[in-house]
Structures are given as C-alpha cells and as structure tokens.
mmCIF file with all atom_site columns, C-alpha atoms in Angstrom:
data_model
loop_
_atom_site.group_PDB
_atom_site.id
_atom_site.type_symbol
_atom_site.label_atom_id
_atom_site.label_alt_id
_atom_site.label_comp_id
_atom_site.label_asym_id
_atom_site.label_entity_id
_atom_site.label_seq_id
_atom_site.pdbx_PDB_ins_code
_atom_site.Cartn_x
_atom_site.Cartn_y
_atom_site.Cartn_z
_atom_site.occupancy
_atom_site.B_iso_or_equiv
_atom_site.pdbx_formal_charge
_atom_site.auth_seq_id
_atom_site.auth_comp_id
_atom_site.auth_asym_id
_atom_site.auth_atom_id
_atom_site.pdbx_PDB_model_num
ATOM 1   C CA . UNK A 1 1   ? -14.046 -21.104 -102.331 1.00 44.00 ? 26  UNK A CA 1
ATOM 2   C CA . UNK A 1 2   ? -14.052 -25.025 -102.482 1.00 49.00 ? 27  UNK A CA 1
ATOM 3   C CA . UNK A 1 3   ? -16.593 -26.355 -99.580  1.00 52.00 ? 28  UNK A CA 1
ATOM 4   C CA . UNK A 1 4   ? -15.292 -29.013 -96.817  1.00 56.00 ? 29  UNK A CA 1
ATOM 5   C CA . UNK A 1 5   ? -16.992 -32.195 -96.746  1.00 73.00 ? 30  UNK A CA 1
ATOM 6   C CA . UNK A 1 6   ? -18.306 -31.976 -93.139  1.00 85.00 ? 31  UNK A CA 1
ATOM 7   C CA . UNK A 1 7   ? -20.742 -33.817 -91.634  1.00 91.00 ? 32  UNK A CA 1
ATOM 8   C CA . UNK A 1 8   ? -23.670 -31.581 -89.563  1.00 94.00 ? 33  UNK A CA 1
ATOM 9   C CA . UNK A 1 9   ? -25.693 -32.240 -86.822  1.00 95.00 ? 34  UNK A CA 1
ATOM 10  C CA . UNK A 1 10  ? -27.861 -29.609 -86.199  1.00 95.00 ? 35  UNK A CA 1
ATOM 11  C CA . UNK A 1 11  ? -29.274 -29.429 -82.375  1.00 97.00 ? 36  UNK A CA 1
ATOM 12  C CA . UNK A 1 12  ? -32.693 -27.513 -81.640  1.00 96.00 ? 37  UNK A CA 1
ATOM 13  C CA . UNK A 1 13  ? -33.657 -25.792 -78.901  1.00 97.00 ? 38  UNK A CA 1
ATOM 14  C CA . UNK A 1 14  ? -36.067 -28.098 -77.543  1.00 97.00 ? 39  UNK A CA 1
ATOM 15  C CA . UNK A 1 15  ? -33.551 -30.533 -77.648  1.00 98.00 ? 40  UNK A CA 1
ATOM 16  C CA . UNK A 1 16  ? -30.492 -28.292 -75.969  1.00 98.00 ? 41  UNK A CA 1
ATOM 17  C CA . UNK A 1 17  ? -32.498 -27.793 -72.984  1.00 98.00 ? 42  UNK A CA 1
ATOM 18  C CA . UNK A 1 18  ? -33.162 -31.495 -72.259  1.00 98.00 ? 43  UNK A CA 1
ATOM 19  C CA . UNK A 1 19  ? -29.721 -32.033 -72.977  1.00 98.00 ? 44  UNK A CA 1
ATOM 20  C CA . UNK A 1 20  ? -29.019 -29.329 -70.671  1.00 98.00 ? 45  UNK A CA 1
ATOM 21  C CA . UNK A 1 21  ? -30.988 -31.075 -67.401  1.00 98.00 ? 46  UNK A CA 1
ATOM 22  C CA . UNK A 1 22  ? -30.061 -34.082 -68.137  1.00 98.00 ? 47  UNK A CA 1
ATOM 23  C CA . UNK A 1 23  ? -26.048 -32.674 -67.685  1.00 98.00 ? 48  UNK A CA 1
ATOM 24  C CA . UNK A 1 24  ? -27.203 -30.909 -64.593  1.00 98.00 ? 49  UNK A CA 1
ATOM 25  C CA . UNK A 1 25  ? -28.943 -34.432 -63.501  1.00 98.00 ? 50  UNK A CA 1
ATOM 26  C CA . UNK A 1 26  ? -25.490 -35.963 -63.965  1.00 98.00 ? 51  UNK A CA 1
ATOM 27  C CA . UNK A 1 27  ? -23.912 -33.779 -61.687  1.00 98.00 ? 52  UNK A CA 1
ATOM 28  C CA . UNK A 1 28  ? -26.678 -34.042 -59.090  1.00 97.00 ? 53  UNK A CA 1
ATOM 29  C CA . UNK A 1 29  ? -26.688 -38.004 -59.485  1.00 98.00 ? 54  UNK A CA 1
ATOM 30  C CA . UNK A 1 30  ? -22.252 -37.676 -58.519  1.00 98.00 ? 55  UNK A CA 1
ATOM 31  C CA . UNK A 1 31  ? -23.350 -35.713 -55.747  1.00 98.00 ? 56  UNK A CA 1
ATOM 32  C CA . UNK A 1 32  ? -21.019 -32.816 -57.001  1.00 98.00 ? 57  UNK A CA 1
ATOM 33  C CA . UNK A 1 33  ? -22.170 -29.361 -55.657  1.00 97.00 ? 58  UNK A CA 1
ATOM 34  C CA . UNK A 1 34  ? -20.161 -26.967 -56.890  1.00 98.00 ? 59  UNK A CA 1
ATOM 35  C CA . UNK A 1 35  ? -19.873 -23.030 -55.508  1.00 98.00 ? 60  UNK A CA 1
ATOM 36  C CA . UNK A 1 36  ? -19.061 -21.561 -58.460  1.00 98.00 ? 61  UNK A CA 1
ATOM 37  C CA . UNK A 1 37  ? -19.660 -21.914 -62.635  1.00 98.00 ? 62  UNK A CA 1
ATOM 38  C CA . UNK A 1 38  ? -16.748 -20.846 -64.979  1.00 98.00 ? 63  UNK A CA 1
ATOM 39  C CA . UNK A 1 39  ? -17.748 -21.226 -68.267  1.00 97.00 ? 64  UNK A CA 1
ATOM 40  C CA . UNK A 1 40  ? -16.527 -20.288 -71.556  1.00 95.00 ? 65  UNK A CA 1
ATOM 41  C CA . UNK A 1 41  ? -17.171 -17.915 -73.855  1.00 92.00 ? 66  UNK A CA 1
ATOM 42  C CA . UNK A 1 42  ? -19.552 -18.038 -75.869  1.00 91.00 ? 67  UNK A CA 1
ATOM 43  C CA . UNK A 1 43  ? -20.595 -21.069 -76.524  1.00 93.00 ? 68  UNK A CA 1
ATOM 44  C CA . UNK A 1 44  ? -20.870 -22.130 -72.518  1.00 96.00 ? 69  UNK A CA 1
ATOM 45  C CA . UNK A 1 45  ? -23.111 -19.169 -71.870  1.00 97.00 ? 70  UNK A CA 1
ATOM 46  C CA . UNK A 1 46  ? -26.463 -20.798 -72.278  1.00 97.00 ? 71  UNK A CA 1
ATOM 47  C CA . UNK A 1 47  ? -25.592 -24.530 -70.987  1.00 98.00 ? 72  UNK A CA 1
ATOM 48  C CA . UNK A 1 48  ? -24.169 -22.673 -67.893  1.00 98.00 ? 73  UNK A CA 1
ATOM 49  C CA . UNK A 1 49  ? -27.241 -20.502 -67.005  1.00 98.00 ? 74  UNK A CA 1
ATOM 50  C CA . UNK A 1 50  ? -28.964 -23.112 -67.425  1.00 98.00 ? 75  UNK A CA 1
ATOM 51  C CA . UNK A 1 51  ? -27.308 -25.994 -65.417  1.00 98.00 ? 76  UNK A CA 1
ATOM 52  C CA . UNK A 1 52  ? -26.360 -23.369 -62.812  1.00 98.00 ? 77  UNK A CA 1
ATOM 53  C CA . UNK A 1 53  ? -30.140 -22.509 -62.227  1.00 98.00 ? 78  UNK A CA 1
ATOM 54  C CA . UNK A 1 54  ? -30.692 -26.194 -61.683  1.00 97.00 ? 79  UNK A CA 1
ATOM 55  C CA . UNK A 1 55  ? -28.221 -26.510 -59.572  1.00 97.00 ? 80  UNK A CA 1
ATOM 56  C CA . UNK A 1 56  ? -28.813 -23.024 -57.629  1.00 97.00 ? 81  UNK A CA 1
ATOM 57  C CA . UNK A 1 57  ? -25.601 -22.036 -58.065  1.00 98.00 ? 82  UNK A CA 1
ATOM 58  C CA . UNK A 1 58  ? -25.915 -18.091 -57.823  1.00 97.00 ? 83  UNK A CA 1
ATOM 59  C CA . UNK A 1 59  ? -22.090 -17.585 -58.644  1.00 97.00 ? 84  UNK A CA 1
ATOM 60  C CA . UNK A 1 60  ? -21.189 -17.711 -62.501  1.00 97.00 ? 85  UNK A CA 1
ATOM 61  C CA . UNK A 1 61  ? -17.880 -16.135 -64.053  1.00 97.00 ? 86  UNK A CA 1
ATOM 62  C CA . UNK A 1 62  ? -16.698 -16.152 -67.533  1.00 96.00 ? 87  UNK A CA 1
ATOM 63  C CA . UNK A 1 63  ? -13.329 -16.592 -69.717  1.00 96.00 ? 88  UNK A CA 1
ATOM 64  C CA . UNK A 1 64  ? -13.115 -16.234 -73.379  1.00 94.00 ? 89  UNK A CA 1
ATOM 65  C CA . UNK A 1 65  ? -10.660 -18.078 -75.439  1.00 91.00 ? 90  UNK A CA 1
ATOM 66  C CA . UNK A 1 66  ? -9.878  -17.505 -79.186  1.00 84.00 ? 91  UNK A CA 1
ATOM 67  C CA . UNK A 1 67  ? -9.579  -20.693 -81.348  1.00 73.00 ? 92  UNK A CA 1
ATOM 68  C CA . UNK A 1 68  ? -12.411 -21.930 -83.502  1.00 58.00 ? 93  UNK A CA 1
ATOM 69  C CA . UNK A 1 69  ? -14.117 -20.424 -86.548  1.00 57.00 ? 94  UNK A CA 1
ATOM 70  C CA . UNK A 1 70  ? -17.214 -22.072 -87.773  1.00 58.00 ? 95  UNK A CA 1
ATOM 71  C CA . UNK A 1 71  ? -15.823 -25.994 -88.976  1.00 61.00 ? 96  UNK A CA 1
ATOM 72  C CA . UNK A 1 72  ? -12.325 -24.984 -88.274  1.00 64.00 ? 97  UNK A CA 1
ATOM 73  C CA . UNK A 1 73  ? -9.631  -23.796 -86.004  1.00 61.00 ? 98  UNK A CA 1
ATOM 74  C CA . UNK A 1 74  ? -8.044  -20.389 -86.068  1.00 61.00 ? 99  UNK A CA 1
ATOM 75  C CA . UNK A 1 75  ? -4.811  -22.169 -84.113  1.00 70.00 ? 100 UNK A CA 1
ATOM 76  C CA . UNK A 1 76  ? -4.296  -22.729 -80.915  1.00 83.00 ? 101 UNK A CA 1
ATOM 77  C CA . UNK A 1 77  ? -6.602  -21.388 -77.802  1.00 88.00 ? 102 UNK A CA 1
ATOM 78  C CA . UNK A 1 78  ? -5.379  -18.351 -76.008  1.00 89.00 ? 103 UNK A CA 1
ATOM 79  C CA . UNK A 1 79  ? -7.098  -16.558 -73.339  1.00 92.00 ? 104 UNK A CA 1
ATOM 80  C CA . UNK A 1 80  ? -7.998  -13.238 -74.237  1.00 91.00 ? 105 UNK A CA 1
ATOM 81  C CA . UNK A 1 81  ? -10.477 -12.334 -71.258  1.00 93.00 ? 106 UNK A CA 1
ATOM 82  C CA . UNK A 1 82  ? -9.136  -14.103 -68.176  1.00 94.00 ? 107 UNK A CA 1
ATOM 83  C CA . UNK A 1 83  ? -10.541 -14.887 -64.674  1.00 95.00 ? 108 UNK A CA 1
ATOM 84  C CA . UNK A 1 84  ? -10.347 -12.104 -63.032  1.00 92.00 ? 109 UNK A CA 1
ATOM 85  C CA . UNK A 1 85  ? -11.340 -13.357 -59.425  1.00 94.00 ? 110 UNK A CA 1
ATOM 86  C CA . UNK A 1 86  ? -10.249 -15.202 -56.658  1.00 95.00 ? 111 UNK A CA 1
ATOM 87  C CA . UNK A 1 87  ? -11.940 -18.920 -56.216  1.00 97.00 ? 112 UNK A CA 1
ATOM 88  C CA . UNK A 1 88  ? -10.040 -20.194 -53.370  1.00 96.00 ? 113 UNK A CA 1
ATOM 89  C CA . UNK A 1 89  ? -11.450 -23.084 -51.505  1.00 96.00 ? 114 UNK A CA 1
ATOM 90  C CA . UNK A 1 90  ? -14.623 -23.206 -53.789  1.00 98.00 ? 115 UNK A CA 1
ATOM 91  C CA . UNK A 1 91  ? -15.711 -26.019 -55.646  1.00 98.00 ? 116 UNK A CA 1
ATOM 92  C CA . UNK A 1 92  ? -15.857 -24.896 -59.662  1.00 98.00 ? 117 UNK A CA 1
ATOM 93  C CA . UNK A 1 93  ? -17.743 -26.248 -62.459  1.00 98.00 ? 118 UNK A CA 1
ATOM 94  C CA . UNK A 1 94  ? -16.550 -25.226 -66.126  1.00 98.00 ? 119 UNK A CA 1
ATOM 95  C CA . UNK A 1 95  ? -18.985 -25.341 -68.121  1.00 98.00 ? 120 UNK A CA 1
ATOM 96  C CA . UNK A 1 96  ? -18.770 -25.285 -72.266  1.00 97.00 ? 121 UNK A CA 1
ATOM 97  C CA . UNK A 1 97  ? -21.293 -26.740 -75.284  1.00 97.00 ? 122 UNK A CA 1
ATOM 98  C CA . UNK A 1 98  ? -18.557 -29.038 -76.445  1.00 97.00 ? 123 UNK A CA 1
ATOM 99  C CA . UNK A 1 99  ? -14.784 -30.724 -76.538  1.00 96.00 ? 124 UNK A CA 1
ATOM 100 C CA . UNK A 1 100 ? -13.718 -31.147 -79.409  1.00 94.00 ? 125 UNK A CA 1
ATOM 101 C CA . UNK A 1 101 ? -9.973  -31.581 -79.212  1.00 92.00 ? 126 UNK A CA 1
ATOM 102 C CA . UNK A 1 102 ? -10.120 -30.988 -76.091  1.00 94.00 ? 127 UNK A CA 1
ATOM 103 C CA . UNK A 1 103 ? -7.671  -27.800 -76.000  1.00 93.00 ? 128 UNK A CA 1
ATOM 104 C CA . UNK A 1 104 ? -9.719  -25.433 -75.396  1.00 94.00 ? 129 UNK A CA 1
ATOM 105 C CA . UNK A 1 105 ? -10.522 -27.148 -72.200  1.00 96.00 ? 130 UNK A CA 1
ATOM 106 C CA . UNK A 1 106 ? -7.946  -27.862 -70.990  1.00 96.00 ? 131 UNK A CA 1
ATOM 107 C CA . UNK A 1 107 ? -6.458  -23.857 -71.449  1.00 95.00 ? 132 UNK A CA 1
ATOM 108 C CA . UNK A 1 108 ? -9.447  -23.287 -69.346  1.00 96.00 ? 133 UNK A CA 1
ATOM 109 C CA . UNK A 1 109 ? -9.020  -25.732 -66.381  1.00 97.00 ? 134 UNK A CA 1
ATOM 110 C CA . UNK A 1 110 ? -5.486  -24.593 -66.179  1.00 96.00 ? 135 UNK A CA 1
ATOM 111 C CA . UNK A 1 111 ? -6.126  -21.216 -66.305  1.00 96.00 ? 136 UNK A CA 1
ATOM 112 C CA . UNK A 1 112 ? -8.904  -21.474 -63.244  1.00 97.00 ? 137 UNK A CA 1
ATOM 113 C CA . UNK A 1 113 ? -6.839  -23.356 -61.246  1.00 96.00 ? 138 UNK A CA 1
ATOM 114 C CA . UNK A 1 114 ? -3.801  -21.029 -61.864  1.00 95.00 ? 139 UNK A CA 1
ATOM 115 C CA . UNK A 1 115 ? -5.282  -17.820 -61.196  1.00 95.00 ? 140 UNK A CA 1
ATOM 116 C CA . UNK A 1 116 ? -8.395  -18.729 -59.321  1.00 95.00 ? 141 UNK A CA 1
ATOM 117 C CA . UNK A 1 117 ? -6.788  -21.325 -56.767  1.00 96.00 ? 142 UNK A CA 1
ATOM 118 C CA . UNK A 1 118 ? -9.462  -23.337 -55.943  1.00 97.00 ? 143 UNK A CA 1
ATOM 119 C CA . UNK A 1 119 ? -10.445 -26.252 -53.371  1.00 97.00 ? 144 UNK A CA 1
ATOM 120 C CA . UNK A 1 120 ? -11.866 -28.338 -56.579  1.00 98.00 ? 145 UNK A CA 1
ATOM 121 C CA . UNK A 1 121 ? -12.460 -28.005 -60.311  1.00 98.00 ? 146 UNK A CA 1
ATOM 122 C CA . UNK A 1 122 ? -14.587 -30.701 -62.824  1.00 98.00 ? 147 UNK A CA 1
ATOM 123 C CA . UNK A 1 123 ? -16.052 -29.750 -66.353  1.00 98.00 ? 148 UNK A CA 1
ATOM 124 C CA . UNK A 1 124 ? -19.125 -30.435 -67.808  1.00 98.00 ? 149 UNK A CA 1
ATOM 125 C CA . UNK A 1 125 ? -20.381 -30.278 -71.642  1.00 98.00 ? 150 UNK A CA 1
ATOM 126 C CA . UNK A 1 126 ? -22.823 -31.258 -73.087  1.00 98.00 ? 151 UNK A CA 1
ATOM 127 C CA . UNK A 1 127 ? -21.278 -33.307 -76.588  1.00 98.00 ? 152 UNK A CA 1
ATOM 128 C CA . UNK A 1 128 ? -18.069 -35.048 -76.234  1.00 98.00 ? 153 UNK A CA 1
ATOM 129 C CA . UNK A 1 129 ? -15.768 -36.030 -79.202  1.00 97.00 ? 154 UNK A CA 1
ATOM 130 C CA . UNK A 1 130 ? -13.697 -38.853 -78.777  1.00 97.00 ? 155 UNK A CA 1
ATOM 131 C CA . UNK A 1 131 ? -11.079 -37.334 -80.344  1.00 95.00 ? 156 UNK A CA 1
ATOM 132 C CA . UNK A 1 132 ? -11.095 -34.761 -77.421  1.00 96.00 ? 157 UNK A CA 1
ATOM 133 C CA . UNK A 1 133 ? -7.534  -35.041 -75.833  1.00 95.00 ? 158 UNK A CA 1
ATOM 134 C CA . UNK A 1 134 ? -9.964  -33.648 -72.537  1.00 97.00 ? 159 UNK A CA 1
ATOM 135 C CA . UNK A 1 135 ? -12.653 -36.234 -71.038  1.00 97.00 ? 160 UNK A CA 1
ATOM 136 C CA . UNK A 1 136 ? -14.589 -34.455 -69.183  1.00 98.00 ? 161 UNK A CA 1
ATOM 137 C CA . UNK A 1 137 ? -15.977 -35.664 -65.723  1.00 98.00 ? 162 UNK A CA 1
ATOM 138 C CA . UNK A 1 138 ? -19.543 -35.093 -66.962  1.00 98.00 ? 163 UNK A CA 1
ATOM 139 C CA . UNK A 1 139 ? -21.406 -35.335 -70.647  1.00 98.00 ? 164 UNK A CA 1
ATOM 140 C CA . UNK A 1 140 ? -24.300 -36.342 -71.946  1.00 98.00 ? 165 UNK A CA 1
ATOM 141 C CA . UNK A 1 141 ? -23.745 -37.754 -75.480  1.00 98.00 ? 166 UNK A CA 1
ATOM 142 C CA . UNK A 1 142 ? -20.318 -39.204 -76.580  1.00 98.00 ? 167 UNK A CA 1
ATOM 143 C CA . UNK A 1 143 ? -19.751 -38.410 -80.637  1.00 97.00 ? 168 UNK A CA 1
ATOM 144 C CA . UNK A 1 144 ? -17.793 -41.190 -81.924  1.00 96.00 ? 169 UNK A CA 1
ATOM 145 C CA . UNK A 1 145 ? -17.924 -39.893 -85.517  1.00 94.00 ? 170 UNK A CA 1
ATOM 146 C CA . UNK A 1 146 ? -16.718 -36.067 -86.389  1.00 93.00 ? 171 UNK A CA 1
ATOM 147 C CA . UNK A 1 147 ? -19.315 -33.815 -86.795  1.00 93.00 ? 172 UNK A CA 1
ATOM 148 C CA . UNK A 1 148 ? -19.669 -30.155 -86.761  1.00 94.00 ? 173 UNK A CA 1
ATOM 149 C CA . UNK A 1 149 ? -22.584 -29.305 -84.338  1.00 96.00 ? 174 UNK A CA 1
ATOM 150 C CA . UNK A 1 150 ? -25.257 -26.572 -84.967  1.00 96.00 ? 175 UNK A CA 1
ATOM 151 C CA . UNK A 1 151 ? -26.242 -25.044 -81.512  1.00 97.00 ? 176 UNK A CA 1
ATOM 152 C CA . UNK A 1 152 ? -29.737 -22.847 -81.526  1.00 97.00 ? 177 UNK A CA 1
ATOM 153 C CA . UNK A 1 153 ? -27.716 -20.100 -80.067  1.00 96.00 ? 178 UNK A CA 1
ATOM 154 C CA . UNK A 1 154 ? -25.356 -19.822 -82.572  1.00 95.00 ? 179 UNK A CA 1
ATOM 155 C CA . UNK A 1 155 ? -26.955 -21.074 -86.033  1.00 95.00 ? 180 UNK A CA 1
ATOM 156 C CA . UNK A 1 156 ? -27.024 -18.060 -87.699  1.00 94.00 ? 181 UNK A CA 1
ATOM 157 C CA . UNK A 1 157 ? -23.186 -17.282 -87.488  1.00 92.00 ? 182 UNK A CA 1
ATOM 158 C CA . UNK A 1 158 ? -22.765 -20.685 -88.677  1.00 93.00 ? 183 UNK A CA 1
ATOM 159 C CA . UNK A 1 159 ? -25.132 -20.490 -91.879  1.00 94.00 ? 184 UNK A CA 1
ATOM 160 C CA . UNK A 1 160 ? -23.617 -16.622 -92.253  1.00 93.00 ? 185 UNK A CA 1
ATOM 161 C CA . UNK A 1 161 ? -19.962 -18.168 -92.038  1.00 91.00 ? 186 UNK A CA 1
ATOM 162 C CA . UNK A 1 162 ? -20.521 -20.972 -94.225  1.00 93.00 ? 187 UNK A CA 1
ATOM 163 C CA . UNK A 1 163 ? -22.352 -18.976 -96.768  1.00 93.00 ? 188 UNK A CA 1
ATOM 164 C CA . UNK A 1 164 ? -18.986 -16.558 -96.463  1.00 90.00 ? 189 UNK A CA 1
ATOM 165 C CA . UNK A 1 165 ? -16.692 -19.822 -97.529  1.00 90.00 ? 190 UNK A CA 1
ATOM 166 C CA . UNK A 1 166 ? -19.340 -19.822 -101.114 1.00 92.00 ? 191 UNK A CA 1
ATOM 167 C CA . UNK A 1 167 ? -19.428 -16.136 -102.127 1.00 90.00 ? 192 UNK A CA 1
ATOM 168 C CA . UNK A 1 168 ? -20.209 -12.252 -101.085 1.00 90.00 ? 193 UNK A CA 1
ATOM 169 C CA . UNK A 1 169 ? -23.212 -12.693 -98.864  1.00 89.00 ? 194 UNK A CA 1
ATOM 170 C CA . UNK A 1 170 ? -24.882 -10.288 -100.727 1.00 88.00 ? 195 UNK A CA 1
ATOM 171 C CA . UNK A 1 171 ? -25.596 -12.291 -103.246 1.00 91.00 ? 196 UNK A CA 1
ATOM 172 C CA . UNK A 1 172 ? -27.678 -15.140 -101.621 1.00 94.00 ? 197 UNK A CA 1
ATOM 173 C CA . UNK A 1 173 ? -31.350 -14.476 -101.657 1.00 94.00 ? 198 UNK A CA 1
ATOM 174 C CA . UNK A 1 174 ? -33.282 -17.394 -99.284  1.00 95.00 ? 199 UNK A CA 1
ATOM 175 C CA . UNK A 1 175 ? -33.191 -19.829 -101.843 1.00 96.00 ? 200 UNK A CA 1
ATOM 176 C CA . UNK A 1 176 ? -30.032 -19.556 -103.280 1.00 96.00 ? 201 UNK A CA 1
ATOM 177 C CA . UNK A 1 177 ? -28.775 -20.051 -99.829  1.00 95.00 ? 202 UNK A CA 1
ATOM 178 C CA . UNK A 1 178 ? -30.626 -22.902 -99.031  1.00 95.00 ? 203 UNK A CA 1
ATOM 179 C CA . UNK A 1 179 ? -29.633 -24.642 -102.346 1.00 95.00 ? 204 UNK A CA 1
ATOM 180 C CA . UNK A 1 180 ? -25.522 -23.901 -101.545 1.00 94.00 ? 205 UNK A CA 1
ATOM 181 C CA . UNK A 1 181 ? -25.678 -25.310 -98.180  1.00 94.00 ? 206 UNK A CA 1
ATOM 182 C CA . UNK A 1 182 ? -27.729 -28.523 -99.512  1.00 94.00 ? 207 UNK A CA 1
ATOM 183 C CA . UNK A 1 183 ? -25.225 -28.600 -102.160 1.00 93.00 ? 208 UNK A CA 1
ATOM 184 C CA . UNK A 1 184 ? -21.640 -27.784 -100.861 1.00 92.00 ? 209 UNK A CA 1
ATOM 185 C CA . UNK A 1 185 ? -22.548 -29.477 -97.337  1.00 92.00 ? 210 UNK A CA 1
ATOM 186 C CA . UNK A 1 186 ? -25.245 -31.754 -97.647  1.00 92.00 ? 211 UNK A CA 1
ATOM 187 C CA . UNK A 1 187 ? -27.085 -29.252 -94.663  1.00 93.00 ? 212 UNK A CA 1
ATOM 188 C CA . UNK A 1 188 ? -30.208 -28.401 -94.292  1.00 93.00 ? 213 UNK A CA 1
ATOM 189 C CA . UNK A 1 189 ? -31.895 -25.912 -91.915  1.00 92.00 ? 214 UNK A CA 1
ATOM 190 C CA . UNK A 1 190 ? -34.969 -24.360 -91.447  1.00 92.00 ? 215 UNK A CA 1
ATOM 191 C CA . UNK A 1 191 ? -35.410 -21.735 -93.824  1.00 94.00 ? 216 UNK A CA 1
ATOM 192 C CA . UNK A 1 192 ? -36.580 -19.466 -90.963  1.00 95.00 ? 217 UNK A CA 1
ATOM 193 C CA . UNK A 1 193 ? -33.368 -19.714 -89.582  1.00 95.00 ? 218 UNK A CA 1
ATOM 194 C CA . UNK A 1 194 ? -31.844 -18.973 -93.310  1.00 94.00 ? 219 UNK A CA 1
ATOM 195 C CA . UNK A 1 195 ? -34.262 -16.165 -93.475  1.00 94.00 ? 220 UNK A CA 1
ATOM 196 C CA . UNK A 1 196 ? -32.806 -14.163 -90.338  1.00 94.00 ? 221 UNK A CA 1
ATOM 197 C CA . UNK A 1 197 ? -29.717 -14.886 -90.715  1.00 93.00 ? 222 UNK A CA 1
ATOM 198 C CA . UNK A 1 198 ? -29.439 -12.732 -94.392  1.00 92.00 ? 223 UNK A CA 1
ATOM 199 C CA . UNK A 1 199 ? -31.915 -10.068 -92.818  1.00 90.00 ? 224 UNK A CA 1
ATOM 200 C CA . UNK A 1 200 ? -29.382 -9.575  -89.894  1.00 86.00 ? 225 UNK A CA 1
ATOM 201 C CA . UNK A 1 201 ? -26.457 -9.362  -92.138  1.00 84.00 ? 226 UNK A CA 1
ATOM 202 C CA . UNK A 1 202 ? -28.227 -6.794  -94.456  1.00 78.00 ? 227 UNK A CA 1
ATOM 203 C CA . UNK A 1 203 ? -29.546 -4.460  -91.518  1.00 75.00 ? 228 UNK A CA 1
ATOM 204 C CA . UNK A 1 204 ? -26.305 -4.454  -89.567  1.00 72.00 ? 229 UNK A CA 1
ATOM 205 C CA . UNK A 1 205 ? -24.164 -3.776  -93.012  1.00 72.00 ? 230 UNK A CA 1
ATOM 206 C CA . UNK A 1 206 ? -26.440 -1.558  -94.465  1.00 52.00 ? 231 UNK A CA 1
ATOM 207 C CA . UNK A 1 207 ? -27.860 0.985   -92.341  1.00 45.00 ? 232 UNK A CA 1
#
C-alpha cells in the first residue's frame, strides 16, 4: 500500500507531562474550578488524570467516540459509550490530547450537555490545530501546520498501524521497520519503541 506524505511530530513523555501542568496551570490562572472531568476515550485518559490530580478534582467520567484511525478518519464521530450520569449544576471540564477538526469535540460537548445537564462545560487539550472547527477555551500549543502527533501512550499502535499500511507485520524484523517508516514517512522513533511494538504484536497473535 502507497504511504501518505504526513508530517510527524512525535511527543515524549517527559515532554507530555509538562505539557500536561502547564494545561492544568491555564485553567488555574482563568480561575476555572471545575467539579467534574469528562474526557474522551482514549486518547484523554492520561491528560485527564493528570490535570484532574492537579486540580483535585476527585470526579472523572468517560465517553468514547469512534472516528480516527492512525493519520486518518474512519468518518464521522459517533458515540459508542455515552455518559451515563447525571452532571447537573456541576462545572465540567472535557478533557482530550487533541482537536483536530474539531468534531470529535464538539460530539462530546453536546453530548455532556445533553445528557448530563450541567451548570457549566469548557474543554481543554493539550495541541490545537487551526484547522479545528472547535477552539477550545484552554491549550497549550497552537499547530498552525498539519501534523500527525505521536503521543507516548499510544506510539506503538501508531508504528503497528503504519507498519500495517506497508505489508503483513510479520514480516518486519527491527530494522526493516525502522528503514520503512524513515522511508515511506520520513519518521523516526526510538528503536526501543520499534522493538516492543513487533514483540507485542507477535505474543498477542501467536500464543
């Protein structure tokens, strides 16, 4: 299969968890406290339970939506695990990694405020696209220029899925993988990360 010309940026973990206070410093600085953390699954998980412990916020929920593949959408976002509580007269914070067009949160804050009902809602990511049809009311770097961003939390379903888009995964060894993605993408990642990411997909397919 033919490769996309995207453009990386690959995000470590050092670096998600600055970028992670400094979005929870944002919303301490607007004097926003909120009751409650929605965020979205699964790319929210980690920038939530992390911004919620800096705020103290004890009550987190979760939604999933279905839309994006690694570097591309799977159409448009639908809620497949939905709120499932009342929020009514609480101050929520959604919480995901990104917007990217924006859909998928804007599904979300009209699904919370639908079925949850509450007092207050504002969102929080940590990248923004400018693309993004959704601005959100906090963020802590603006992306002016596409790019497909690598979280630590999910890099190896992004090298596996890549990899997928070149061949049978079975057929990579370490450094035929790390020559395809320098190749077809122009990406490189630590060949640690390359490393577990093949050993994962041969012990859970071949047991």
């Amino acid at each position: 299969m033919k490769a996309r010309r995207v453009k990386f940026m690959i995000v470590p973990w050092e670096e998600a968890l600055s970028l992670c206070k400094k979005l929870a410093m944002l919303i301490i600085d607007d004097s926003y406290y909120p009751d409650v953390i929605v965020t979205i699954a699964r790319g929210g998980f980690i920038p939530a339970r992390i911004v919620a412990d800096f705020l103290d916020v004890r009550e987190m929920y979760s939604i999933t939506l279905k839309s994006w593949g690694t570097i591309e959408r799977h159409g448009p976002p639908k809620v497949v695990q939905p709120l499932n509580v009342s929020l009514k007269d609480k101050r929520v914070l959604i919480v995901d990694e990104v917007v990217d067009t924006g859909e998928s949160m804007e599904v979300a804050f009209k699904h919370v405020k639908e079925i949850g009902k509450p007092k207050e809602i504002k969102t929080a990511v940590l990248h923004y696209k400018t693309r993004s049809k959704h601005i959100p009311n906090y963020y802590v770097i603006k992306v002016e220029e596409w790019k497909w961003i690598v979280y630590p939390w999910s890099i190896h379903e992004d090298i596996r899925d890549l990899l997928r888009r070149l061949g049978d995964l079975r057929s990579f060894s370490v450094e035929t993988a790390i020559k395809a993605l320098r190749e077809k993408y122009s990406l490189t990642v630590p060949k640690e990360s390359i490393k577990e990411s093949l050993m994962m997909y041969k012990i859970k397919n071949f047991k």
